[in-house]
PDB file of C-alpha atoms and ligand atoms in Angstrom:
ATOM      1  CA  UNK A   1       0.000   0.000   0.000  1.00 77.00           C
ATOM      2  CA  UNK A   2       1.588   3.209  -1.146  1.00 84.00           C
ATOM      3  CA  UNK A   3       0.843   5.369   1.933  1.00 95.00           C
ATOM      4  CA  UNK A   4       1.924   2.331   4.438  1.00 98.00           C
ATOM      5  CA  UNK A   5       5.515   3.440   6.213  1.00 98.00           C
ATOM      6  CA  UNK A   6       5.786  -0.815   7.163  1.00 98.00           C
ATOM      7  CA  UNK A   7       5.089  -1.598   3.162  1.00 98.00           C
ATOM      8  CA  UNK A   8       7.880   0.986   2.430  1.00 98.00           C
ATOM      9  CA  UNK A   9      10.139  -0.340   5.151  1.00 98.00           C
ATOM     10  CA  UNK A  10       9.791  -3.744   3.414  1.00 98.00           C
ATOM     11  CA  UNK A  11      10.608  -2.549  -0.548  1.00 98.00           C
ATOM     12  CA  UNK A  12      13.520   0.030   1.203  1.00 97.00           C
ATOM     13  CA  UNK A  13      12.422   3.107   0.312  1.00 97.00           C
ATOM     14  CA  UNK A  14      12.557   3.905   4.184  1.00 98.00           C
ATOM     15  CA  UNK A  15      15.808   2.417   5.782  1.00 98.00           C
ATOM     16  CA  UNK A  16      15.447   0.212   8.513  1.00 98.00           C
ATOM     17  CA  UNK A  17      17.987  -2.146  10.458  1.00 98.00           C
ATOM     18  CA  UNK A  18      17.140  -5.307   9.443  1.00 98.00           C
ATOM     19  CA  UNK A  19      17.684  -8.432  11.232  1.00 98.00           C
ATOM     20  CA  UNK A  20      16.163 -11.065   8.808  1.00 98.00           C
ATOM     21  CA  UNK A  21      14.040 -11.460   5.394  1.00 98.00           C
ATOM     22  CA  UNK A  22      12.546 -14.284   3.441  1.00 98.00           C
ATOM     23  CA  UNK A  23       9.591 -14.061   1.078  1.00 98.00           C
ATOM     24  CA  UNK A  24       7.014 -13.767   3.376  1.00 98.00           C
ATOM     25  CA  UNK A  25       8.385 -12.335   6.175  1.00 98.00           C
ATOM     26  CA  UNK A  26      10.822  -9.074   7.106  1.00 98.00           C
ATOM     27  CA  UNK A  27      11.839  -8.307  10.981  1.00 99.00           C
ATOM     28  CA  UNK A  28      13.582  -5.140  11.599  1.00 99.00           C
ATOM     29  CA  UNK A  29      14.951  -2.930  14.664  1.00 98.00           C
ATOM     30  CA  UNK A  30      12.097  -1.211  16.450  1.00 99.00           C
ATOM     31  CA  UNK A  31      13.002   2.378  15.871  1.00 98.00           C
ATOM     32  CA  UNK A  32      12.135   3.714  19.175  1.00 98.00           C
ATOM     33  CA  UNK A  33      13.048   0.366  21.415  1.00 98.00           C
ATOM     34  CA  UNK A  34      11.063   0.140  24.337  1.00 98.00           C
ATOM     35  CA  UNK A  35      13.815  -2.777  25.607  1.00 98.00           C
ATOM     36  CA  UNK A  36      17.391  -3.909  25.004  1.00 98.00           C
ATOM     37  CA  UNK A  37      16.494  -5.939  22.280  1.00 98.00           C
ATOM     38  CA  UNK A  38      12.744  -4.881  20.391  1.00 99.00           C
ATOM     39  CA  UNK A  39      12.183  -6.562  16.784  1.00 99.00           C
ATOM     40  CA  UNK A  40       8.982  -5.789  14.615  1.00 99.00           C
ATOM     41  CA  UNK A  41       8.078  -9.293  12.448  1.00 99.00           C
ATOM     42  CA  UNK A  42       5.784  -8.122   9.303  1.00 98.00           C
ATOM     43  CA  UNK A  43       4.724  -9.773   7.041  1.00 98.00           C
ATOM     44  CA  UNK A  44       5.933  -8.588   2.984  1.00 98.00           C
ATOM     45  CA  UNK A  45       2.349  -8.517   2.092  1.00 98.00           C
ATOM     46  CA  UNK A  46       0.346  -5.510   3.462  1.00 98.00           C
ATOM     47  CA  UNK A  47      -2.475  -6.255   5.971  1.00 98.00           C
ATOM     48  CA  UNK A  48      -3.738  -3.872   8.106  1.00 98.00           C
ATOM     49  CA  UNK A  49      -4.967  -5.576  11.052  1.00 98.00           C
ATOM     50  CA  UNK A  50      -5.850  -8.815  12.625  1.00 98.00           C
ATOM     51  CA  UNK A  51      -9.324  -8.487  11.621  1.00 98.00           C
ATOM     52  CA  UNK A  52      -8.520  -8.327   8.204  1.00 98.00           C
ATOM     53  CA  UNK A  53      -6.583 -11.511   8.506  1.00 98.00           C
ATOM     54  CA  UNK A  54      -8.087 -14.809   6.737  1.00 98.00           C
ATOM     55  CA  UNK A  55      -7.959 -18.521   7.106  1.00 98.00           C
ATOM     56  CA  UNK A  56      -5.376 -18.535   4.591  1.00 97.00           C
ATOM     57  CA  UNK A  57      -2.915 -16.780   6.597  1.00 98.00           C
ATOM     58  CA  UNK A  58      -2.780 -19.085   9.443  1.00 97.00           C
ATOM     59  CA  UNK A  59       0.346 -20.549   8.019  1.00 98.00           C
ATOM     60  CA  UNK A  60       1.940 -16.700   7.695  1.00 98.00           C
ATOM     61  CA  UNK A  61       1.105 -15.989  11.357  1.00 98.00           C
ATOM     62  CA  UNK A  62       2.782 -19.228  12.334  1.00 98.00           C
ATOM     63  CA  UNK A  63       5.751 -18.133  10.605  1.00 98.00           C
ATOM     64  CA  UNK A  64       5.667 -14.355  12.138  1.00 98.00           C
ATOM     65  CA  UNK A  65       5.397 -16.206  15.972  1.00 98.00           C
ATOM     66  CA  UNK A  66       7.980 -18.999  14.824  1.00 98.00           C
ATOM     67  CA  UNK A  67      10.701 -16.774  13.327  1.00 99.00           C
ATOM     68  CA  UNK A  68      10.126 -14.541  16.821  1.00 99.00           C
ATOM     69  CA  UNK A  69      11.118 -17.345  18.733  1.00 99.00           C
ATOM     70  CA  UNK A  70      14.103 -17.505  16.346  1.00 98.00           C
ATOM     71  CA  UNK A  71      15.188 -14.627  16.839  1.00 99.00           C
ATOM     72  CA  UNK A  72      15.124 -14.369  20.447  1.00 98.00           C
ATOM     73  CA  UNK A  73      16.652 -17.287  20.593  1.00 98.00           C
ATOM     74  CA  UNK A  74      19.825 -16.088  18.277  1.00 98.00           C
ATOM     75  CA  UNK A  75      19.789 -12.949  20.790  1.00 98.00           C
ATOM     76  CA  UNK A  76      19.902 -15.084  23.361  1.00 98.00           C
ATOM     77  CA  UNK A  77      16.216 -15.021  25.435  1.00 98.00           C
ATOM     78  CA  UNK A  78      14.672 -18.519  24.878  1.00 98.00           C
ATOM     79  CA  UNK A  79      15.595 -19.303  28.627  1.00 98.00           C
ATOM     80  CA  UNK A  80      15.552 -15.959  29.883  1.00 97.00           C
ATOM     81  CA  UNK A  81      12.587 -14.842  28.474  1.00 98.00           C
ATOM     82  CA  UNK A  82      10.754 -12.535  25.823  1.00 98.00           C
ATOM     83  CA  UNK A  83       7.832 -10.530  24.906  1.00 98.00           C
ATOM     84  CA  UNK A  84       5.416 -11.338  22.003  1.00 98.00           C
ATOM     85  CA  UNK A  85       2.621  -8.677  21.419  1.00 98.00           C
ATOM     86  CA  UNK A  86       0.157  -8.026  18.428  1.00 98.00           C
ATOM     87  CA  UNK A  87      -2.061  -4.738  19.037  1.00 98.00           C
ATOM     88  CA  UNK A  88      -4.755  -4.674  17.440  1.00 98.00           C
ATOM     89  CA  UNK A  89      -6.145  -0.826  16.917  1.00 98.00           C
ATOM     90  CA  UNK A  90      -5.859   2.557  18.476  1.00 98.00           C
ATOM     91  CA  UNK A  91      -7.264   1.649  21.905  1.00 98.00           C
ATOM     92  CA  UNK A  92      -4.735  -1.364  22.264  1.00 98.00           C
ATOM     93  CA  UNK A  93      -2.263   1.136  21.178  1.00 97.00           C
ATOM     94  CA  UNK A  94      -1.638   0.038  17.056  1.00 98.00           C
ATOM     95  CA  UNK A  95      -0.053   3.011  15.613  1.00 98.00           C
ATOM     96  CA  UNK A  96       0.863   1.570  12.413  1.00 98.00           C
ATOM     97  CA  UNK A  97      -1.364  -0.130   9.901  1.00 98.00           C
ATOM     98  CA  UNK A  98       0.300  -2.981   8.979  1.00 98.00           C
ATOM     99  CA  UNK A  99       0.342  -5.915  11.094  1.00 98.00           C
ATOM    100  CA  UNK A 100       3.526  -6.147  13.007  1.00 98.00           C
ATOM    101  CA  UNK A 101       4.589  -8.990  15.773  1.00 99.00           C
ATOM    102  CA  UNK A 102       6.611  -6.906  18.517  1.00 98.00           C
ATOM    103  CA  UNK A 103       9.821  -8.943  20.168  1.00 99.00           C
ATOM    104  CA  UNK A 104      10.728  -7.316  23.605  1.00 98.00           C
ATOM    105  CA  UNK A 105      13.518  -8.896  25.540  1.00 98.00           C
ATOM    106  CA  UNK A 106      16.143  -8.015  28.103  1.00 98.00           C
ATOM    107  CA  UNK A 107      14.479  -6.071  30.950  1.00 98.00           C
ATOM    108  CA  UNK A 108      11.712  -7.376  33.720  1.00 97.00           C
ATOM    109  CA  UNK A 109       8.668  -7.088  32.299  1.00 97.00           C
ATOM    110  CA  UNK A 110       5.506  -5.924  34.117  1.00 96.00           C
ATOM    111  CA  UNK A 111       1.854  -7.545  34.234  1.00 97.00           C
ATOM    112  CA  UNK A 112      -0.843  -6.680  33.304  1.00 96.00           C
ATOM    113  CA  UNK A 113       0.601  -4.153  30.051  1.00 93.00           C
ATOM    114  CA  UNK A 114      -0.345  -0.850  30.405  1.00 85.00           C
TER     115      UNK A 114
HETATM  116  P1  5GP B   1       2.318  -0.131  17.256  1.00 95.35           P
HETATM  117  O1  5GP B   1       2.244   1.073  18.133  1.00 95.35           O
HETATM  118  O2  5GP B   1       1.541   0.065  15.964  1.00 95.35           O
HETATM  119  O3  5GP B   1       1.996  -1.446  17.920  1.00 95.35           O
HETATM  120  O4  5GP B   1       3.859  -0.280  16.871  1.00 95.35           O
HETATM  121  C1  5GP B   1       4.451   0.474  15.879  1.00 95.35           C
HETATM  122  C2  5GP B   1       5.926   0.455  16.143  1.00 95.35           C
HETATM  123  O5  5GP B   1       6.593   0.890  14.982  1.00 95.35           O
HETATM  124  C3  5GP B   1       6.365   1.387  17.276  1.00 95.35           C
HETATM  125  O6  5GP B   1       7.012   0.629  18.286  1.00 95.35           O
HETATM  126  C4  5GP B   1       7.279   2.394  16.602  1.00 95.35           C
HETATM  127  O7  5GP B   1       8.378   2.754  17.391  1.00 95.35           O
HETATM  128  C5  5GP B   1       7.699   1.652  15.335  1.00 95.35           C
HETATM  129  N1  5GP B   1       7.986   2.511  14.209  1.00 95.35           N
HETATM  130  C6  5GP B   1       7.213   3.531  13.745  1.00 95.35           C
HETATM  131  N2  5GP B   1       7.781   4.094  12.667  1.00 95.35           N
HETATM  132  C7  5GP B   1       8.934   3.400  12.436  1.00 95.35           C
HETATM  133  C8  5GP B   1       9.959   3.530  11.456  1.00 95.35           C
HETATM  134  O8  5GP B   1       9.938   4.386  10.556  1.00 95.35           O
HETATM  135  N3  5GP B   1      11.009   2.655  11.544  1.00 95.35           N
HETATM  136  C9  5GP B   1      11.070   1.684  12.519  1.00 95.35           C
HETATM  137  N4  5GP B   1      12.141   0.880  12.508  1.00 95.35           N
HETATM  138  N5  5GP B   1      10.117   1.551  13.461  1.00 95.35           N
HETATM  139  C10 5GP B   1       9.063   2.388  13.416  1.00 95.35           C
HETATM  140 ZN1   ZN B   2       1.695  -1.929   4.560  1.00 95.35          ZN
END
């Protein structure tokens, strides 16, 4: 979508530091971390929420939570621990319309999320 910052992160016209890409997927440095490490996990095809998400994207949404794990797991946090979170519109605090997966690790995190 040509108004999507996430879709333009994805093709590069906005820089990001990336941290991995296949087809489906690209996961890139959070650019305002809210912990030591924070990774966004989007997927390459623009969706703009969970609601909009159909049966034939359970296997993409696998991937997105499966590649996560990867990740924290190259950085270090399966055995400490990590954050997954989804929000899902303006009152759950989604700021950008493209789905995104957020990875927090690497401080204590508090319960229940503001
Ligand atoms: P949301 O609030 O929608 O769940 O998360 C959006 C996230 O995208 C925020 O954590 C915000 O810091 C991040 N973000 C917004 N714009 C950019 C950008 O241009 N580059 C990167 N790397 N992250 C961004
Ligand atoms: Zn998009």
């Amino acid at each position: 979508m040509s108004d999507c910052i996430f879709c333009k992160i994805v093709e590069g016209t906005i820089p990001s530091a990336e941290v991995y890409r296949d087809e489906r997927l690209y996961a890139f440095k959070d650019i305002t971390p809210q912990a030591p490490l924070h990774v966004l996990i989007v997927p390459t095809r623009h969706i703009a929420t969970l609601n909009d998400l159909s049966a034939h994207d359970e296997g993409l949404v696998g991937e997105m939570v499966r590649r996560a794990a990867a990740i924290a797991r190259e950085h270090g946090y399966a055995e400490r621990g990590y954050r997954t979170v989804f929000n899902c519109q303006s009152e759950a605090g989604q700021s950008v319309f493209h789905i995104h997966l957020h990875l927090l690790a690497g401080r204590p995190m508090g319960w229940p999320p503001g």
